[in-house]
């Protein structure tokens, strides 16, 4: 095309020059005779200059063609590069930015919206907007590193910082950039890609926390390979400091070895087999056995093996947590020995109580009979009469004490108690008849309310004994400052029967005696008839019936007992 155009220009030049030559020749013919010489010379000049013009134009055409081809090649490369850039921008999840440094203009790809939530109107077109959205704690450090990089000769840069999202939250990012400089080394343009590494950072922090826990914990931790090694426990790949302290081995001494080195003569073979089977079946396992340290000293360990799977659900490691339970085992053995001794002592004491109560019964009965016979013999000596009355009183008190002890023994020896439907009214009538003399002596005001509970399932003899002891205590420990008042009430609560027994007697100092109030041989007043067995017997009988008893009391104001029975 260029060649044809050159020929056309050359032809046009020759034609124009020839026409001008002819026109000049015609004009000269009017004034001179010999004009043919000049005409021929001008025609030859036209032809010669045309050839020269064609040569010059041809050279220019060749140069222009080369330049045009170079420009086309450059444009094709630029177009291909831009297309590649667009494809990468669309394909990557990274946020790509293009910063023209001299103009301080920056452009962002779609990642600024998909990753950080900014729309086009929210995104600034200068580096100021970029830096303003970097976390304040990271901004100064990142800016210093970036501008220091711009002054260096290197072309690649990267940094980690937190970048603010459109909703105000921050994401951890890895920013990597490439810089373009002119021939003088002056920074002109920088292109970079921001990658969201928030999840990686969170995972790093979680792993660092776990690492801290593992290294700082007092429990021994080892990590092993996933598979058995020649039928043995998998090889160790990590051991924490606590394991080194417990085993006596330094970490580098046991890495690559099987934990079988801790097994010795007294280790439990069955527990070891249990562990091997669990590893073969890829199951969690926990055992207790004797382990041996580097000096072959024994210690008990509680060992658990936990399988660890990777993201493809393939077993990658085993984590073993081991705790030294030597002291616990020793205490357990001592506890078992103590239980055996206490059980035997309890049996011995129970047998002693039976024997004592049985052996005392006969002479005590004889003594009581003799005292009853003396009542029919008139005694004139007042001192002897007083002695016999005191002796009679002490004998009766001893008889009551032995009876109470026998009741306690029977309760402790018979955990299952026969129960039946009992009418509360009948039980109290029997109790009042037994205490008729004391009631007549002290003349208390007694209020009874059984409207909400008439019958309930219990053991009649035990219930009579409980109420007899409580009522006896109220009469025995009445206040000297006011008339004795006793309130007895029964109520129902779901499947429970609740008895309330309240008096305004001497009361008990619970701040000093709350923990001892139902104890054996505990006395809270200096009363001559106090044996310290009543409340202990009451609590034993209540609990044998499956119930519970509580007390509230105040000195010189009275006492309230609350007894709860399950009505079943």
mmCIF file of C-alpha atoms in Angstrom, residues 41-216:
data_model
loop_
_atom_site.group_PDB
_atom_site.id
_atom_site.type_symbol
_atom_site.label_atom_id
_atom_site.label_comp_id
_atom_site.label_asym_id
_atom_site.label_seq_id
_atom_site.Cartn_x
_atom_site.Cartn_y
_atom_site.Cartn_z
ATOM 1 C CA UNK A 41 16.886 19.787 -20.072
ATOM 2 C CA UNK A 42 13.768 20.518 -17.938
ATOM 3 C CA UNK A 43 12.126 17.243 -18.942
ATOM 4 C CA UNK A 44 15.232 15.314 -17.974
ATOM 5 C CA UNK A 45 15.427 17.224 -14.679
ATOM 6 C CA UNK A 46 11.807 16.359 -13.969
ATOM 7 C CA UNK A 47 12.462 12.700 -14.604
ATOM 8 C CA UNK A 48 15.676 12.706 -12.525
ATOM 9 C CA UNK A 49 14.131 14.615 -9.580
ATOM 10 C CA UNK A 50 11.142 12.259 -9.708
ATOM 11 C CA UNK A 51 13.473 9.311 -9.350
ATOM 12 C CA UNK A 52 15.186 10.987 -6.386
ATOM 13 C CA UNK A 53 11.793 11.802 -4.828
ATOM 14 C CA UNK A 54 10.699 8.192 -5.277
ATOM 15 C CA UNK A 55 13.865 6.990 -3.568
ATOM 16 C CA UNK A 56 13.372 9.361 -0.622
ATOM 17 C CA UNK A 57 9.703 8.461 -0.301
ATOM 18 C CA UNK A 58 10.521 4.740 -0.463
ATOM 19 C CA UNK A 59 13.004 5.068 2.374
ATOM 20 C CA UNK A 60 10.455 7.021 4.432
ATOM 21 C CA UNK A 61 7.815 4.440 3.672
ATOM 22 C CA UNK A 62 10.119 1.650 4.879
ATOM 23 C CA UNK A 63 10.934 3.531 8.090
ATOM 24 C CA UNK A 64 7.262 4.367 8.692
ATOM 25 C CA UNK A 65 6.297 0.755 8.043
ATOM 26 C CA UNK A 66 8.832 -0.422 10.633
ATOM 27 C CA UNK A 67 7.641 2.140 13.167
ATOM 28 C CA UNK A 68 4.001 1.255 12.515
ATOM 29 C CA UNK A 69 4.724 -2.431 12.942
ATOM 30 C CA UNK A 70 6.565 -1.739 16.189
ATOM 31 C CA UNK A 71 3.650 0.354 17.428
ATOM 32 C CA UNK A 72 1.201 -2.374 16.485
ATOM 33 C CA UNK A 73 3.297 -4.971 18.292
ATOM 34 C CA UNK A 74 3.467 -2.727 21.356
ATOM 35 C CA UNK A 75 -0.271 -2.120 21.253
ATOM 36 C CA UNK A 76 -0.915 -5.841 20.964
ATOM 37 C CA UNK A 77 1.297 -6.532 23.959
ATOM 38 C CA UNK A 78 -0.377 -3.773 25.953
ATOM 39 C CA UNK A 79 -3.785 -5.091 24.980
ATOM 40 C CA UNK A 80 -2.764 -8.641 25.880
ATOM 41 C CA UNK A 81 -1.320 -7.424 29.194
ATOM 42 C CA UNK A 82 -4.505 -5.474 29.994
ATOM 43 C CA UNK A 83 -6.639 -8.494 29.117
ATOM 44 C CA UNK A 84 -4.451 -10.691 31.341
ATOM 45 C CA UNK A 85 -4.728 -8.124 34.141
ATOM 46 C CA UNK A 86 -8.535 -8.082 33.783
ATOM 47 C CA UNK A 87 -8.681 -11.884 33.828
ATOM 48 C CA UNK A 88 -6.444 -12.096 36.910
ATOM 49 C CA UNK A 89 -8.496 -9.392 38.627
ATOM 50 C CA UNK A 90 -11.685 -11.329 37.997
ATOM 51 C CA UNK A 91 -10.235 -14.745 38.804
ATOM 52 C CA UNK A 92 -8.435 -13.876 42.048
ATOM 53 C CA UNK A 93 -10.102 -13.300 45.383
ATOM 54 C CA UNK A 94 -7.424 -10.735 46.199
ATOM 55 C CA UNK A 95 -7.981 -7.000 46.137
ATOM 56 C CA UNK A 96 -5.712 -5.514 43.437
ATOM 57 C CA UNK A 97 -4.679 -1.876 43.548
ATOM 58 C CA UNK A 98 -2.800 0.325 41.056
ATOM 59 C CA UNK A 99 -1.035 3.378 42.486
ATOM 60 C CA UNK A 100 0.383 6.082 40.206
ATOM 61 C CA UNK A 101 2.820 7.550 42.666
ATOM 62 C CA UNK A 102 3.638 10.892 41.027
ATOM 63 C CA UNK A 103 -0.033 11.746 40.556
ATOM 64 C CA UNK A 104 -1.006 10.064 43.860
ATOM 65 C CA UNK A 105 -3.958 8.394 42.171
ATOM 66 C CA UNK A 106 -4.937 4.855 43.091
ATOM 67 C CA UNK A 107 -7.521 2.518 41.588
ATOM 68 C CA UNK A 108 -8.977 -0.707 42.976
ATOM 69 C CA UNK A 109 -10.490 -3.800 41.400
ATOM 70 C CA UNK A 110 -13.765 -5.456 42.411
ATOM 71 C CA UNK A 111 -12.078 -7.088 45.390
ATOM 72 C CA UNK A 112 -12.458 -3.880 47.404
ATOM 73 C CA UNK A 113 -16.207 -4.543 47.293
ATOM 74 C CA UNK A 114 -16.325 -8.349 47.537
ATOM 75 C CA UNK A 115 -13.724 -8.585 50.334
ATOM 76 C CA UNK A 116 -14.207 -5.357 52.301
ATOM 77 C CA UNK A 117 -17.755 -4.327 51.336
ATOM 78 C CA UNK A 118 -17.014 -0.873 49.842
ATOM 79 C CA UNK A 119 -18.994 0.356 46.847
ATOM 80 C CA UNK A 120 -17.565 2.714 44.189
ATOM 81 C CA UNK A 121 -18.804 5.879 45.935
ATOM 82 C CA UNK A 122 -17.078 4.929 49.199
ATOM 83 C CA UNK A 123 -13.647 4.264 47.709
ATOM 84 C CA UNK A 124 -11.169 7.147 47.548
ATOM 85 C CA UNK A 125 -8.862 7.659 44.573
ATOM 86 C CA UNK A 126 -5.733 8.614 46.509
ATOM 87 C CA UNK A 127 -3.327 6.918 48.894
ATOM 88 C CA UNK A 128 -4.773 8.994 51.739
ATOM 89 C CA UNK A 129 -7.974 6.941 51.731
ATOM 90 C CA UNK A 130 -5.898 3.753 51.732
ATOM 91 C CA UNK A 131 -3.793 4.796 54.733
ATOM 92 C CA UNK A 132 -6.785 6.183 56.670
ATOM 93 C CA UNK A 133 -8.435 2.758 56.612
ATOM 94 C CA UNK A 134 -5.423 0.951 58.051
ATOM 95 C CA UNK A 135 -5.775 0.143 61.761
ATOM 96 C CA UNK A 136 -4.304 2.980 63.891
ATOM 97 C CA UNK A 137 -1.961 0.550 65.632
ATOM 98 C CA UNK A 138 -0.585 -0.632 62.264
ATOM 99 C CA UNK A 139 -0.769 2.568 60.182
ATOM 100 C CA UNK A 140 2.444 4.301 61.276
ATOM 101 C CA UNK A 141 4.533 1.118 61.128
ATOM 102 C CA UNK A 142 3.181 0.185 57.680
ATOM 103 C CA UNK A 143 3.643 3.727 56.264
ATOM 104 C CA UNK A 144 7.256 3.915 57.440
ATOM 105 C CA UNK A 145 8.057 0.522 55.916
ATOM 106 C CA UNK A 146 6.329 1.410 52.625
ATOM 107 C CA UNK A 147 8.017 4.783 52.118
ATOM 108 C CA UNK A 148 11.356 3.310 53.148
ATOM 109 C CA UNK A 149 10.827 0.674 50.465
ATOM 110 C CA UNK A 150 10.085 3.330 47.832
ATOM 111 C CA UNK A 151 13.534 4.810 48.426
ATOM 112 C CA UNK A 152 15.293 1.449 48.113
ATOM 113 C CA UNK A 153 16.428 -0.335 44.951
ATOM 114 C CA UNK A 154 14.319 -3.446 45.465
ATOM 115 C CA UNK A 155 11.200 -3.962 43.366
ATOM 116 C CA UNK A 156 9.070 -6.199 45.552
ATOM 117 C CA UNK A 157 7.396 -5.296 48.865
ATOM 118 C CA UNK A 158 5.048 -7.022 51.311
ATOM 119 C CA UNK A 159 3.591 -6.328 54.760
ATOM 120 C CA UNK A 160 0.813 -7.472 57.090
ATOM 121 C CA UNK A 161 -1.661 -5.118 58.719
ATOM 122 C CA UNK A 162 -5.344 -4.705 59.605
ATOM 123 C CA UNK A 163 -7.619 -3.006 57.054
ATOM 124 C CA UNK A 164 -11.007 -1.558 57.939
ATOM 125 C CA UNK A 165 -14.140 -2.925 56.253
ATOM 126 C CA UNK A 166 -17.172 -0.905 55.257
ATOM 127 C CA UNK A 167 -19.037 -2.101 58.389
ATOM 128 C CA UNK A 168 -16.264 -0.816 60.692
ATOM 129 C CA UNK A 169 -14.717 -4.183 61.471
ATOM 130 C CA UNK A 170 -11.117 -5.028 60.633
ATOM 131 C CA UNK A 171 -9.545 -7.852 58.663
ATOM 132 C CA UNK A 172 -5.957 -9.043 58.768
ATOM 133 C CA UNK A 173 -4.406 -8.711 55.299
ATOM 134 C CA UNK A 174 -1.172 -9.645 53.520
ATOM 135 C CA UNK A 175 -0.288 -6.870 51.065
ATOM 136 C CA UNK A 176 2.287 -7.541 48.325
ATOM 137 C CA UNK A 177 3.370 -4.964 45.746
ATOM 138 C CA UNK A 178 5.626 -4.514 42.695
ATOM 139 C CA UNK A 179 7.135 -1.128 41.901
ATOM 140 C CA UNK A 180 7.969 0.413 38.497
ATOM 141 C CA UNK A 181 10.761 2.998 38.316
ATOM 142 C CA UNK A 182 12.189 5.217 35.582
ATOM 143 C CA UNK A 183 15.771 4.999 34.326
ATOM 144 C CA UNK A 184 16.882 7.263 37.145
ATOM 145 C CA UNK A 185 15.403 4.952 39.772
ATOM 146 C CA UNK A 186 12.489 7.239 40.565
ATOM 147 C CA UNK A 187 9.294 5.426 41.649
ATOM 148 C CA UNK A 188 6.521 5.927 39.102
ATOM 149 C CA UNK A 189 3.927 3.251 39.673
ATOM 150 C CA UNK A 190 3.169 0.476 42.115
ATOM 151 C CA UNK A 191 0.780 -2.422 41.654
ATOM 152 C CA UNK A 192 -0.202 -4.663 44.555
ATOM 153 C CA UNK A 193 -2.586 -7.356 45.759
ATOM 154 C CA UNK A 194 -4.230 -7.492 49.185
ATOM 155 C CA UNK A 195 -5.043 -10.980 50.478
ATOM 156 C CA UNK A 196 -7.479 -11.562 53.350
ATOM 157 C CA UNK A 197 -5.597 -13.656 55.953
ATOM 158 C CA UNK A 198 -8.009 -13.140 58.874
ATOM 159 C CA UNK A 199 -8.764 -16.852 59.182
ATOM 160 C CA UNK A 200 -5.082 -17.725 58.988
ATOM 161 C CA UNK A 201 -4.308 -15.156 61.705
ATOM 162 C CA UNK A 202 -7.078 -16.463 63.937
ATOM 163 C CA UNK A 203 -5.809 -19.992 63.392
ATOM 164 C CA UNK A 204 -2.259 -18.850 64.195
ATOM 165 C CA UNK A 205 -3.470 -17.220 67.405
ATOM 166 C CA UNK A 206 -5.468 -20.333 68.313
ATOM 167 C CA UNK A 207 -2.463 -22.569 67.643
ATOM 168 C CA UNK A 208 -0.220 -20.235 69.639
ATOM 169 C CA UNK A 209 -2.699 -20.380 72.528
ATOM 170 C CA UNK A 210 -2.800 -24.174 72.323
ATOM 171 C CA UNK A 211 0.974 -24.275 72.191
ATOM 172 C CA UNK A 212 1.126 -22.097 75.306
ATOM 173 C CA UNK A 213 -1.322 -24.397 77.094
ATOM 174 C CA UNK A 214 0.638 -27.488 76.107
ATOM 175 C CA UNK A 215 4.010 -26.041 77.089
ATOM 176 C CA UNK A 216 2.790 -24.511 80.360
#
